[in-house]
Tab-separated table of C-alpha atoms in Angstrom:
chain	number	residue	atom	x	y	z
P	1065	MET	CA	63.748	58.639	-38.539
P	1066	ARG	CA	63.504	55.680	-40.753
P	1067	THR	CA	61.176	53.576	-38.693
P	1068	PRO	CA	61.882	49.635	-38.424
P	1069	LYS	CA	61.009	47.785	-41.225
P	1070	ALA	CA	59.746	43.642	-40.366
P	1071	PRO	CA	62.555	42.264	-38.468
P	1072	LYS	CA	65.041	40.668	-41.485
P	1073	ALA	CA	67.884	38.537	-40.922
P	1074	GLU	CA	71.400	39.876	-39.503
P	1075	PRO	CA	75.061	38.467	-40.672
P	1076	ALA	CA	76.568	35.406	-38.696
P	1077	PRO	CA	79.265	37.649	-35.922
P	1078	ARG	CA	82.561	36.614	-38.095
P	1079	GLY	CA	83.620	34.248	-34.302
P	1080	PRO	CA	86.744	35.080	-32.172
P	1081	GLY	CA	87.683	31.730	-31.944
P	1082	GLY	CA	87.332	29.338	-28.588
P	1083	ASP	CA	85.455	26.171	-27.933
P	1084	PRO	CA	81.366	26.906	-29.199
P	1085	LEU	CA	78.240	27.711	-25.579
P	1086	VAL	CA	75.568	27.772	-27.883
P	1087	GLY	CA	72.991	25.626	-25.651
P	1088	GLU	CA	74.612	25.677	-22.334
P	1089	ARG	CA	72.577	27.133	-19.147
P	1090	TYR	CA	73.125	29.522	-16.533
P	1091	GLU	CA	70.830	30.670	-13.711
P	1092	VAL	CA	71.709	33.578	-13.070
P	1093	GLU	CA	69.637	37.064	-11.950
P	1094	VAL	CA	68.913	39.835	-14.292
P	1095	GLY	CA	70.087	42.884	-14.710
P	1096	ALA	CA	69.236	46.605	-16.164
P	1097	VAL	CA	67.781	46.646	-20.451
P	1098	ALA	CA	70.106	47.421	-22.889
P	1099	HIS	CA	70.294	49.629	-25.719
P	1100	GLY	CA	68.805	47.846	-28.837
P	1101	GLY	CA	67.941	44.002	-29.308
P	1102	GLY	CA	65.322	44.184	-26.298
P	1103	HIS	CA	68.067	42.119	-24.214
P	1104	CYS	CA	69.121	42.770	-20.625
P	1105	VAL	CA	72.552	42.463	-19.290
P	1106	ALA	CA	73.315	39.808	-16.626
P	1107	ARG	CA	76.969	38.481	-15.562
P	1108	HIS	CA	77.920	34.305	-15.968
P	1109	GLU	CA	81.669	34.065	-13.811
P	1110	GLY	CA	82.237	37.221	-14.800
P	1111	ARG	CA	81.509	37.162	-18.405
P	1112	VAL	CA	78.360	40.060	-19.654
P	1113	LEU	CA	75.035	37.722	-20.970
P	1114	PHE	CA	73.201	39.267	-23.022
P	1115	VAL	CA	69.413	38.193	-22.253
P	1116	ARG	CA	66.323	38.555	-24.472
P	1117	HIS	CA	62.882	37.406	-23.374
P	1118	ALA	CA	63.757	38.655	-19.688
P	1119	LEU	CA	63.045	42.168	-17.506
P	1120	PRO	CA	64.950	43.533	-14.801
P	1121	GLY	CA	65.193	41.786	-11.588
P	1122	GLU	CA	64.527	37.924	-12.451
P	1123	LYS	CA	66.423	35.072	-11.853
P	1124	VAL	CA	65.839	33.403	-15.173
P	1125	ILE	CA	67.767	29.995	-16.604
P	1126	ALA	CA	69.285	31.698	-19.608
P	1127	GLN	CA	70.303	29.443	-22.803
P	1128	VAL	CA	73.124	30.288	-24.740
P	1129	THR	CA	72.214	31.097	-28.787
P	1130	GLU	CA	75.417	32.852	-29.626
P	1131	GLY	CA	79.434	32.896	-28.020
P	1132	THR	CA	82.537	31.132	-28.041
P	1133	THR	CA	84.728	30.661	-24.416
P	1134	LYS	CA	86.611	33.531	-26.237
P	1135	SER	CA	84.007	35.974	-26.861
P	1136	ARG	CA	84.159	38.687	-25.018
P	1137	PHE	CA	79.800	38.310	-23.867
P	1138	LEU	CA	77.466	36.218	-24.401
P	1139	ARG	CA	73.792	36.316	-26.159
P	1140	ALA	CA	71.505	34.161	-24.421
P	1141	ASP	CA	67.731	33.419	-23.776
P	1142	ALA	CA	65.764	33.361	-21.404
P	1143	VAL	CA	64.355	29.793	-21.455
P	1144	GLU	CA	62.735	28.970	-17.184
P	1145	ILE	CA	62.164	31.732	-14.779
P	1146	LEU	CA	62.504	31.336	-11.969
P	1147	GLU	CA	60.973	34.818	-9.760
P	1148	PRO	CA	59.482	36.847	-12.254
P	1149	ALA	CA	59.154	40.591	-12.460
P	1150	LYS	CA	56.001	42.185	-11.331
P	1151	ASP	CA	55.121	43.237	-15.267
P	1152	ARG	CA	55.536	40.260	-16.779
P	1153	ILE	CA	53.032	38.720	-18.403
P	1154	ALA	CA	52.481	35.364	-20.402
P	1155	PRO	CA	53.371	36.409	-23.785
P	1156	PRO	CA	50.380	36.665	-26.064
P	1157	CYS	CA	51.315	35.672	-28.630
P	1158	PRO	CA	51.829	32.228	-30.126
P	1159	PHE	CA	54.741	32.631	-31.939
P	1160	SER	CA	57.093	35.266	-28.939
P	1161	GLY	CA	59.615	33.728	-27.250
P	1162	PRO	CA	63.232	31.284	-27.152
P	1163	GLY	CA	64.102	30.654	-30.661
P	1164	LYS	CA	60.611	31.960	-32.471
P	1165	CYS	CA	60.018	35.387	-34.001
P	1166	GLY	CA	62.020	37.568	-33.173
P	1167	GLY	CA	59.762	41.644	-34.427
P	1168	CYS	CA	58.304	41.766	-31.136
P	1169	ASP	CA	61.051	42.134	-27.887
P	1170	TRP	CA	58.857	42.784	-25.417
P	1171	GLN	CA	55.327	39.899	-26.142
P	1172	HIS	CA	55.946	38.486	-22.453
P	1173	VAL	CA	55.828	42.357	-20.947
P	1174	THR	CA	52.845	44.239	-19.784
P	1175	PRO	CA	52.476	47.582	-21.804
P	1176	GLY	CA	53.529	50.199	-18.948
P	1177	GLY	CA	56.232	47.382	-18.140
P	1178	GLN	CA	57.555	48.071	-22.262
P	1179	ARG	CA	57.267	51.527	-21.625
P	1180	LYS	CA	58.982	51.973	-18.380
P	1181	LEU	CA	61.653	50.380	-19.794
P	1182	LYS	CA	62.007	52.465	-22.949
P	1183	VAL	CA	62.508	55.706	-20.101
P	1184	GLN	CA	65.155	53.144	-19.174
P	1185	VAL	CA	66.782	53.139	-22.499
P	1186	LEU	CA	66.373	56.525	-23.339
P	1187	THR	CA	67.874	57.700	-19.332
P	1188	GLU	CA	70.506	55.580	-19.654
P	1189	GLN	CA	71.911	57.185	-23.474
P	1190	LEU	CA	70.923	60.276	-22.512
P	1191	ALA	CA	73.873	59.671	-19.716
P	1192	LYS	CA	76.445	58.437	-21.573
P	1193	LEU	CA	76.430	59.552	-24.395
P	1194	ALA	CA	74.923	63.333	-24.106
P	1195	GLY	CA	76.260	64.167	-20.668
P	1196	LEU	CA	71.776	64.853	-19.722
P	1197	THR	CA	70.309	64.137	-16.823
P	1198	PRO	CA	66.263	64.146	-18.113
P	1199	VAL	CA	65.816	67.483	-16.522
P	1200	GLU	CA	68.809	68.867	-18.406
P	1201	ALA	CA	67.366	67.422	-21.845
P	1202	GLY	CA	64.165	69.002	-20.986
P	1203	TRP	CA	62.496	65.674	-21.100
P	1204	ASP	CA	59.561	65.016	-18.322
P	1205	GLY	CA	61.264	61.195	-18.014
P	1206	SER	CA	57.907	59.681	-19.691
P	1207	VAL	CA	57.192	57.573	-23.033
P	1208	GLU	CA	53.396	58.600	-23.969
P	1209	PRO	CA	50.681	56.223	-25.392
P	1210	VAL	CA	49.462	56.236	-28.529
P	1211	GLY	CA	46.663	55.558	-29.687
P	1212	GLY	CA	44.752	54.645	-26.427
P	1213	LYS	CA	46.674	52.835	-22.484
P	1214	LEU	CA	45.941	49.371	-23.297
P	1215	PRO	CA	45.511	46.632	-20.233
P	1216	ALA	CA	47.824	43.624	-19.925
P	1217	GLY	CA	47.768	40.728	-22.664
P	1218	GLU	CA	45.952	43.136	-25.482
P	1219	VAL	CA	47.860	43.526	-28.264
P	1220	PRO	CA	47.178	46.539	-30.023
P	1221	ALA	CA	47.277	45.415	-33.953
P	1222	TRP	CA	49.815	48.877	-34.800
P	1223	ARG	CA	51.947	47.686	-38.265
P	1224	SER	CA	50.106	48.825	-41.344
P	1225	ARG	CA	53.452	47.192	-43.461
P	1226	VAL	CA	55.032	43.659	-42.700
P	1227	GLN	CA	57.515	42.177	-45.114
P	1228	TYR	CA	57.004	38.725	-44.902
P	1229	ALA	CA	60.057	35.948	-45.853
P	1230	VAL	CA	58.768	32.700	-47.892
P	1231	ASP	CA	59.796	29.539	-47.053
P	1232	PRO	CA	61.134	28.121	-50.171
P	1233	ALA	CA	60.308	24.056	-49.326
P	1234	THR	CA	56.353	24.646	-48.741
P	1235	GLY	CA	55.920	28.411	-50.197
P	1236	LYS	CA	54.778	29.093	-47.162
P	1237	VAL	CA	55.344	32.277	-45.439
P	1238	GLY	CA	56.549	33.727	-41.944
P	1239	LEU	CA	59.204	36.015	-40.055
P	1240	ARG	CA	62.814	35.901	-39.290
P	1241	LYS	CA	63.306	34.776	-36.644
P	1242	HIS	CA	65.790	36.946	-34.409
P	1243	ARG	CA	69.045	37.495	-35.317
P	1244	SER	CA	68.639	34.604	-37.668
P	1245	HIS	CA	68.013	33.079	-41.731
P	1246	ASP	CA	65.695	31.122	-40.132
P	1247	LEU	CA	62.126	31.081	-40.582
P	1248	GLN	CA	59.747	31.208	-38.359
P	1249	PRO	CA	56.125	29.904	-39.918
P	1250	ILE	CA	53.345	32.073	-38.979
P	1251	ASP	CA	49.335	32.235	-39.250
P	1252	ARG	CA	49.137	35.556	-38.580
P	1253	CYS	CA	51.007	38.634	-36.999
P	1254	LEU	CA	48.789	40.268	-33.688
P	1255	ILE	CA	50.611	43.733	-34.144
P	1256	ALA	CA	49.027	43.419	-38.293
P	1257	ALA	CA	47.017	46.415	-38.912
P	1258	PRO	CA	43.071	45.002	-39.525
P	1259	GLY	CA	44.401	45.935	-43.373
P	1260	VAL	CA	46.844	43.689	-43.535
P	1261	THR	CA	45.272	40.511	-41.883
P	1262	GLU	CA	42.512	41.302	-44.269
P	1263	LEU	CA	44.590	40.583	-46.848
P	1264	GLY	CA	44.556	36.667	-46.160
P	1265	ILE	CA	49.070	36.741	-47.061
P	1266	GLU	CA	49.627	33.777	-44.209
P	1267	SER	CA	46.784	31.376	-45.313
P	1268	ARG	CA	48.088	30.783	-49.516
P	1269	GLU	CA	50.749	29.527	-50.658
P	1270	TRP	CA	54.040	32.037	-53.235
P	1271	PRO	CA	55.504	30.397	-55.165
P	1272	GLY	CA	58.026	31.267	-56.828
P	1273	VAL	CA	59.044	34.772	-54.629
P	1274	ALA	CA	61.789	36.103	-52.022
P	1275	SER	CA	59.204	37.817	-50.358
P	1276	VAL	CA	55.863	39.687	-49.967
P	1277	ASP	CA	55.638	43.728	-48.485
P	1278	ALA	CA	51.586	43.718	-47.227
P	1279	ILE	CA	50.623	47.387	-46.856
P	1280	ALA	CA	47.569	49.005	-45.909
P	1281	ALA	CA	47.498	52.062	-45.829
P	1282	THR	CA	45.660	54.834	-43.205
P	1283	GLY	CA	42.687	57.289	-44.570
P	1284	SER	CA	42.084	55.482	-47.609
P	1285	SER	CA	40.987	51.610	-49.010
P	1286	ASP	CA	44.412	51.603	-50.540
P	1287	ARG	CA	45.973	47.832	-50.600
P	1288	GLN	CA	49.967	46.479	-51.820
P	1289	VAL	CA	51.444	43.895	-52.024
P	1290	VAL	CA	54.959	44.142	-53.631
P	1291	LEU	CA	56.608	40.595	-54.862
P	1292	VAL	CA	59.786	39.959	-54.714
P	1293	PRO	CA	60.142	36.607	-57.007
P	1294	ARG	CA	63.147	34.369	-56.718
P	1295	PRO	CA	65.791	34.675	-59.220
P	1296	GLY	CA	65.156	33.428	-62.414
P	1297	ALA	CA	61.463	32.012	-60.701
P	1298	GLN	CA	57.783	32.670	-62.193
P	1299	LEU	CA	55.840	34.929	-60.053
P	1300	PRO	CA	52.253	32.854	-59.698
P	1301	ILE	CA	49.408	34.562	-60.473
P	1302	VAL	CA	48.275	36.411	-57.589
P	1303	GLU	CA	43.858	36.931	-56.514
P	1304	LEU	CA	43.464	38.729	-53.186
P	1305	ASP	CA	39.767	38.867	-51.678
P	1306	LYS	CA	40.609	42.380	-51.278
P	1307	PRO	CA	41.182	44.505	-53.678
P	1308	VAL	CA	44.142	45.104	-54.028
P	1309	SER	CA	47.039	46.595	-56.196
P	1310	ILE	CA	49.848	44.025	-57.320
P	1311	SER	CA	54.260	45.299	-57.538
P	1312	ARG	CA	56.584	43.044	-58.678
P	1313	ILE	CA	60.519	43.596	-57.619
P	1314	ASP	CA	62.937	42.166	-60.496
P	1315	GLU	CA	66.274	42.799	-58.635
P	1316	HIS	CA	69.012	42.121	-60.931
P	1317	GLU	CA	72.551	43.883	-60.114
P	1318	GLY	CA	71.972	46.421	-57.541
P	1319	PHE	CA	69.139	47.871	-59.469
P	1320	HIS	CA	64.966	47.248	-59.181
P	1321	ARG	CA	62.604	47.526	-61.355
P	1322	VAL	CA	58.783	47.818	-60.578
P	1323	HIS	CA	56.362	46.333	-62.249
P	1324	GLY	CA	52.336	47.222	-61.760
P	1325	ARG	CA	50.864	50.207	-59.578
P	1326	THR	CA	53.209	51.267	-57.918
P	1327	PHE	CA	51.980	54.099	-55.437
P	1328	VAL	CA	49.569	53.829	-52.080
P	1329	ARG	CA	47.193	56.725	-50.745
P	1330	GLU	CA	48.283	57.287	-47.496
P	1331	VAL	CA	46.340	60.288	-45.319
P	1332	ALA	CA	47.792	62.599	-42.069
P	1333	VAL	CA	47.472	66.493	-41.430
P	1334	GLY	CA	44.443	67.170	-43.852
P	1335	ARG	CA	46.800	66.329	-46.659
P	1336	THR	CA	46.850	63.717	-49.419
P	1337	TRP	CA	49.867	62.441	-49.823
P	1338	ARG	CA	51.073	59.607	-52.702
P	1339	VAL	CA	53.886	57.236	-51.525
P	1340	SER	CA	55.520	54.873	-54.123
P	1341	ASN	CA	57.284	51.571	-54.860
P	1342	GLY	CA	56.373	50.354	-50.814
P	1343	GLY	CA	58.744	53.019	-50.306
P	1344	PHE	CA	59.135	54.966	-46.295
P	1345	TRP	CA	56.400	56.382	-44.404
P	1346	GLN	CA	54.762	55.740	-40.428
P	1347	ILE	CA	53.846	52.707	-40.182
P	1348	HIS	CA	51.937	53.391	-36.893
P	1349	PRO	CA	48.473	54.910	-38.221
P	1350	GLU	CA	48.972	57.450	-35.583
P	1351	ALA	CA	53.181	58.603	-36.083
P	1352	PRO	CA	52.870	61.017	-38.809
P	1353	ASP	CA	49.822	63.532	-37.558
P	1354	THR	CA	51.885	62.411	-33.908
P	1355	LEU	CA	55.191	63.767	-34.644
P	1356	VAL	CA	53.726	66.539	-36.887
P	1357	ASN	CA	51.943	67.676	-34.163
P	1358	ALA	CA	54.861	67.288	-32.078
P	1359	VAL	CA	57.575	69.007	-34.099
P	1360	LEU	CA	55.085	72.892	-35.104
P	1361	ASP	CA	54.602	72.693	-31.194
P	1362	GLY	CA	57.877	72.922	-30.938
P	1363	LEU	CA	59.145	75.203	-33.236
P	1364	ASP	CA	55.472	77.085	-33.641
P	1365	PRO	CA	56.682	78.365	-36.854
P	1366	GLN	CA	55.572	82.100	-38.365
P	1367	TYR	CA	54.545	84.176	-40.811
P	1368	GLY	CA	57.713	84.757	-43.497
P	1369	GLU	CA	59.931	82.564	-42.143
P	1370	ASN	CA	62.127	80.416	-43.862
P	1371	ALA	CA	62.768	76.011	-42.754
P	1372	LEU	CA	64.841	73.956	-43.841
P	1373	ASP	CA	63.133	69.527	-43.259
P	1374	LEU	CA	65.730	67.488	-44.051
P	1375	TYR	CA	66.248	64.252	-44.770
P	1376	CYS	CA	62.465	64.700	-45.876
P	1377	GLY	CA	60.995	61.511	-46.696
P	1378	VAL	CA	57.817	62.176	-49.876
P	1379	GLY	CA	57.514	65.885	-47.594
P	1380	LEU	CA	55.448	65.429	-44.070
P	1381	PHE	CA	56.932	67.693	-42.367
P	1382	ALA	CA	57.822	70.268	-45.391
P	1383	GLY	CA	54.337	70.083	-45.874
P	1384	ALA	CA	53.412	71.207	-42.512
P	1385	LEU	CA	55.700	73.778	-42.673
P	1386	ALA	CA	55.189	75.597	-45.625
P	1387	ASP	CA	51.103	75.716	-44.655
P	1388	ARG	CA	52.535	77.856	-41.059
P	1389	VAL	CA	55.511	79.789	-42.579
P	1390	GLY	CA	53.037	80.751	-45.404
P	1391	GLU	CA	53.356	82.463	-49.018
P	1392	GLU	CA	55.823	84.809	-47.738
P	1393	GLY	CA	58.137	82.218	-45.955
P	1394	ALA	CA	60.260	79.759	-48.173
P	1395	VAL	CA	61.052	75.351	-46.997
P	1396	LEU	CA	63.369	73.384	-48.448
P	1397	GLY	CA	63.284	69.543	-48.566
P	1398	ILE	CA	66.591	67.845	-49.352
P	1399	GLU	CA	65.635	63.189	-49.976
P	1400	SER	CA	68.078	61.753	-51.160
P	1401	GLY	CA	65.682	58.961	-52.391
P	1402	LYS	CA	64.987	59.619	-56.219
P	1403	GLN	CA	61.551	57.550	-55.281
P	1404	ALA	CA	60.359	59.753	-52.369
P	1405	VAL	CA	61.873	62.777	-54.028
P	1406	VAL	CA	59.442	62.655	-57.029
P	1407	ASP	CA	56.182	61.475	-54.842
P	1408	ALA	CA	57.355	64.852	-52.605
P	1409	ARG	CA	57.062	67.542	-55.617
P	1410	HIS	CA	53.966	65.042	-56.270
P	1411	ASN	CA	52.031	66.097	-52.591
P	1412	LEU	CA	52.768	69.897	-52.352
P	1413	ALA	CA	52.927	70.663	-56.090
P	1414	ALA	CA	50.309	73.252	-55.354
P	1415	LEU	CA	52.713	74.688	-52.464
P	1416	GLU	CA	55.033	77.177	-54.341
P	1417	ASN	CA	56.691	77.696	-51.210
P	1418	VAL	CA	58.178	74.959	-51.201
P	1419	ARG	CA	61.270	73.328	-52.871
P	1420	ILE	CA	61.937	69.740	-52.906
P	1421	GLU	CA	65.650	68.904	-54.368
P	1422	CYS	CA	67.132	65.329	-54.335
P	1423	ASP	CA	70.939	64.869	-52.604
P	1424	LYS	CA	72.080	63.471	-49.642
P	1425	VAL	CA	72.196	65.938	-47.100
P	1426	GLU	CA	76.035	66.639	-46.192
P	1427	SER	CA	76.767	67.079	-50.588
P	1428	LEU	CA	74.018	69.117	-50.799
P	1429	LEU	CA	73.330	71.542	-47.888
P	1430	PRO	CA	76.765	73.696	-47.951
P	1431	ARG	CA	76.283	73.818	-52.028
P	1432	THR	CA	73.467	75.685	-51.779
P	1433	GLY	CA	74.456	78.906	-50.822
P	1434	ILE	CA	72.064	79.125	-47.685
P	1435	THR	CA	74.235	80.963	-45.011
P	1436	ALA	CA	71.204	81.103	-42.347
P	1437	THR	CA	67.673	79.907	-41.901
P	1438	ASP	CA	64.952	80.221	-38.995
P	1439	LEU	CA	64.405	76.645	-38.772
P	1440	ILE	CA	65.365	72.865	-39.051
P	1441	VAL	CA	63.749	69.808	-38.909
P	1442	LEU	CA	65.694	67.413	-39.363
P	1443	ASP	CA	64.101	62.847	-39.611
P	1444	PRO	CA	67.477	61.489	-40.605
P	1445	PRO	CA	68.125	57.925	-40.911
P	1446	ARG	CA	69.166	54.893	-37.448
P	1447	ALA	CA	72.354	56.039	-37.590
P	1448	GLY	CA	72.100	59.727	-37.199
P	1449	ALA	CA	73.206	63.394	-38.994
P	1450	GLY	CA	76.967	62.683	-37.027
P	1451	ARG	CA	79.396	65.896	-36.076
P	1452	GLU	CA	79.952	67.402	-39.927
P	1453	THR	CA	76.587	67.764	-40.358
P	1454	VAL	CA	75.432	69.178	-36.817
P	1455	ALA	CA	78.386	71.600	-36.929
P	1456	HIS	CA	76.853	72.888	-40.447
P	1457	LEU	CA	73.450	73.202	-39.648
P	1458	VAL	CA	74.376	74.888	-36.482
P	1459	ALA	CA	76.241	78.032	-38.330
P	1460	LEU	CA	72.683	78.416	-39.690
P	1461	GLU	CA	71.927	80.323	-36.522
P	1462	ALA	CA	68.634	78.595	-36.566
P	1463	ARG	CA	65.708	80.184	-33.644
P	1464	ARG	CA	64.960	76.371	-33.520
P	1465	ILE	CA	65.764	72.802	-34.333
P	1466	ALA	CA	63.357	69.793	-34.162
P	1467	TYR	CA	65.716	66.476	-33.835
P	1468	VAL	CA	62.994	63.251	-34.814
P	1469	ALA	CA	64.543	60.002	-34.031
P	1470	CYS	CA	63.829	56.615	-33.791
P	1471	ASP	CA	67.137	55.498	-32.091
P	1472	PRO	CA	67.688	57.271	-28.729
P	1473	ALA	CA	71.716	56.243	-28.400
P	1474	ALA	CA	72.354	58.181	-32.195
P	1475	LEU	CA	69.908	61.895	-30.685
P	1476	ALA	CA	72.250	61.202	-26.913
P	1477	ARG	CA	76.126	61.231	-30.113
P	1478	ASP	CA	73.708	64.052	-31.542
P	1479	LEU	CA	72.395	65.850	-28.918
P	1480	ALA	CA	76.805	66.546	-27.590
P	1481	PHE	CA	77.913	68.325	-31.244
P	1482	PHE	CA	75.354	70.564	-30.992
P	1483	ARG	CA	75.465	71.395	-27.726
P	1484	GLU	CA	79.863	71.299	-28.637
P	1485	GLY	CA	78.322	74.432	-31.516
P	1486	GLY	CA	76.271	75.737	-28.675
P	1487	TYR	CA	72.840	74.214	-29.347
P	1488	ARG	CA	70.827	72.781	-26.004
P	1489	PRO	CA	67.175	70.415	-26.408
P	1490	VAL	CA	64.893	72.721	-24.687
P	1491	SER	CA	61.995	69.971	-24.773
P	1492	LEU	CA	61.736	66.294	-25.743
P	1493	ARG	CA	59.212	63.603	-25.867
P	1494	ALA	CA	59.064	60.357	-25.637
P	1495	PHE	CA	56.265	58.251	-28.264
P	1496	ASP	CA	55.423	54.565	-28.210
P	1497	LEU	CA	54.684	54.201	-31.883
P	1498	PHE	CA	56.283	50.968	-32.085
P	1499	PRO	CA	54.469	48.149	-29.103
P	1500	MET	CA	55.638	44.974	-28.166
P	1501	THR	CA	59.154	46.529	-29.544
P	1502	HIS	CA	62.097	48.175	-27.859
P	1503	HIS	CA	61.052	51.122	-30.098
P	1504	PHE	CA	60.174	54.313	-30.195
P	1505	GLU	CA	60.561	57.476	-31.531
P	1506	CYS	CA	61.795	60.991	-29.989
P	1507	VAL	CA	60.546	64.870	-31.036
P	1508	ALA	CA	64.008	66.540	-29.294
P	1509	ILE	CA	63.516	70.432	-29.618
P	1510	LEU	CA	66.770	72.508	-29.625
P	1511	GLU	CA	67.550	76.525	-29.207
P	1512	PRO	CA	70.733	78.490	-28.864
P	1513	ILE	CA	72.593	78.907	-25.564
P	1514	GLY	CA	71.963	81.837	-24.411
P	1515	GLU	CA	70.839	85.042	-26.765
P	1516	PRO	CA	70.535	83.728	-30.389
P	1517	VAL	CA	72.970	85.482	-32.960
P	1518	ALA	CA	70.799	88.183	-34.887
């Protein structure tokens, strides 16, 4: 569950040849929502269009943004709504819409409508890639709101980490447009947490800077701004109105060197966590507690049990498991990020029943000599764990496995691999931890099919 950062530019797709269709407009009826990208599927004269800023059931004018006469499919924006869906609203953000900021996919949808779209995506991926119905997956068919329900038109300010790009000509910050290197200048991001907005990043100029990361820790007053300079540029002297640590990351031949204070303190599940160098941490303030509680409820750890925390980051799940299994139990965390391992060891230094190792899961786990365990938590990157890693995990004969996923397609593929190995999901929960975007988080609990092997 490597949660999504602010949108970055994607490389331009390699064209298939043919005459360009960019700018062409077609009247289309919009079909189902598709996985990824916040778009829906439509067709024009037999060709598929992936249309953003549209909703299922609408009739729209779609303007092509990518594709040629020989493309297998086209990308497009809904630039005129002829017959709107009932869940459509006017986007609250002035920077949302065709050709604008690519960060929010569904500013034009009611909060309830957004969750319904996510339900449709997860349902389709489970059926298509795992061969599971919601009932077979142990899922009640809902995406649970986090932080309370909001009325239509009200935007939740949840994003505690925002990465801004900087216009080299003006020094002003903005966010990337969808699938583009182009910048959308902004004076405020509506989904940014109050602690980020208070830093005033958007109101000043950043000469010589390529990007600005703004971090507002949850549960502490720590604020951090991470600057990446342009090659050969002299960074400006930065003075902000709020107390904040300023870090600089120099990039040289693939290596990063950090100057200045390098960490913030996050507070979650009753513990303070050090997170260094703008490293990975859940960006919704309520995500750590929400996900840990879902994992613990599903696993029901018992005193004296052994557990694995794979892709463990700075130790969030390992710490929660260690508290439950007690001094007679043991937890092994595996993480490939060197700085995250340093942080995890610092965060969990008082827990003698925890060990954190640094390596890739697929490389280290077979070398540990572990042949069995009671519990497993895995929180892989967006691509998922994959067949080989899943095969190794099922051989450990854990009584329960918790799979935390930010991509429904990767989750569904891995659930199919687990089923091949004799494990099935007994519960699945989905959480709306990224409102206004197409992203959401899932926690699946798996058990052996039939009686667990002793």
